Backbone as a ProteinNet text record, in pm:
[ID]
protein_1_A
[PRIMARY]
TRASAPLQAASDAYLLDTSDLTIEQACSDAITYIAKIRKDEA
[TERTIARY]
4138.8	4065.2	3953.8	3888.9	3777.4	3636.9	3714.7	3660	3573.1	3762.6	3725.7	3668.2	3614.6	3529.4	3391	3329.8	3180.1	3253.6	3332.8	3365.6	3443.5	3501.7	3579.6	3449.2	3302.6	3195.5	3159.3	3085.7	3005.9	3130	3270.3	3289	3311.1	3312	3318.1	3220.1	3105.7	2945	2949.9	2988.4	2946.8	3101.8	3198.7	3246.2	3156.2	3138.6	3074.1	2867.3	2853.9	2718	2811.2	2898.7	2917.3	3031.6	3056.8	3171.8	3145.5	3042.8	3031.5	3101.7	3161.4	3211.6	3330.1	3482	3612.9	3662.8	3815.3	3878.3	3885.8	3925.4	3988	3870.6	3761.9	3654.4	3591.3	3546.2	3545.3	3605.2	3730.2	3765.5	3795.8	3765.8	3785.8	3671.1	3553.6	3386.1	3384.8	3435.1	3457.5	3574.4	3623.6	3689.2	3660.8	3580	3505	3329.7	3278.8	3197.3	3295.6	3354	3418.3	3464.2	3526.4	3545.7	3430.3	3316.5	3173.8	3152.2	3128.5	3084.6	3227.4	3259.2	3421.8	3402.9	3357.3	3310.6	3182.7	3044.6	2899.8	2922.9	3069.1	3109.8	3143.6	3245.5	3329.9	3224.9
-6794	-6819.7	-6775	-6829.6	-6821.8	-6685.7	-6597.8	-6493	-6453.4	-6500.3	-6519.2	-6576.2	-6697.4	-6822.5	-6758.8	-6704.3	-6629.7	-6559.1	-6457.5	-6421.3	-6479.5	-6617.6	-6725.4	-6813.1	-6773.3	-6924.5	-6822.8	-6726.2	-6633.1	-6575.5	-6574.3	-6554.8	-6651.5	-6801.8	-6932.1	-6886.4	-6885.4	-6908.5	-6846.8	-6693	-6595.7	-6625.3	-6686.5	-6735.1	-6831.9	-6939.6	-7045.3	-6961.4	-6910.5	-6832.6	-6753.7	-6736.2	-6621.5	-6725.9	-6841.2	-6952.2	-6931.7	-6835.8	-6788.4	-6672.8	-6637.6	-6548.1	-6566.1	-6527.3	-6565.3	-6568.2	-6650.5	-6637.6	-6448.1	-6432.2	-6258.9	-6165.5	-6142.9	-6095.7	-6141.2	-6262.2	-6346.7	-6289.1	-6282.5	-6279.6	-6115.5	-6036.1	-5870.2	-5845.3	-5904.2	-5914.9	-5972.1	-6039	-6123.4	-6033.9	-5950.6	-5920.9	-5773.7	-5657.6	-5550.5	-5583.6	-5743.6	-5783.7	-5806.2	-5856.4	-5879.7	-5702.4	-5659.8	-5550.7	-5483.2	-5471.2	-5414.7	-5478.5	-5610.1	-5676.4	-5640.4	-5648.1	-5546.2	-5448.1	-5322.1	-5209.6	-5195.5	-5314.5	-5276.1	-5364.8	-5383.7	-5472.4	-5347	-5252.6	-5133.8	-5089.9
17073.6	17207.5	17213	17404.9	17350.4	17296.7	17362.5	17344.4	17204.5	17043	16923.4	16864.2	16992.4	16910.1	16823.3	16905.8	16820.7	16715	16667.3	16531.2	16437.2	16453.4	16389.8	16332.3	16426.8	16359.8	16251.9	16322.8	16195.6	16082.4	16096.5	15958.2	15850.8	15953.4	15892.7	15778	15886.4	15835.3	15693.5	15702.9	15585.1	15462	15534	15356	15296.4	15394.5	15294.8	15256.2	15308.9	15286.5	15105.4	15109.4	15005.5	14884.1	14855.9	14835.7	14679.1	14605	14526.4	14477.4	14572	14515.3	14498.5	14432.3	14446.6	14589.8	14573.9	14756.1	14734.4	14702	14738	14749.5	14676.6	14718.6	14858.5	14917.4	14967.4	15116.3	15127	15215.6	15259.4	15120.7	15192.4	15258.4	15145	15237.8	15347.3	15423.2	15562.8	15664	15622	15658.1	15706.9	15639.2	15657.1	15737.8	15719.8	15816.9	15919.5	15980.8	16098.7	16195.4	16067.4	16136.3	16160	16101.4	16170.6	16307.7	16353.4	16421.4	16513.9	16591.1	16617.7	16666.2	16626.6	16594.7	16708	16613.2	16664.8	16860.2	16848.6	17056.1	17112	17012.7	17112.9	17209.4
[MASK]
++++++++++++++++++++++++++++++++++++++++++

């Protein structure tokens, strides 16, 4: 959706920045990162 587009872009950029980590670790970090963004927006 339009509202989630910035979050998607941020998560994509974050995953690219952490490509040296394992997929599992990167996903875990991205989930935490996105949760923090959403909490800050609330």
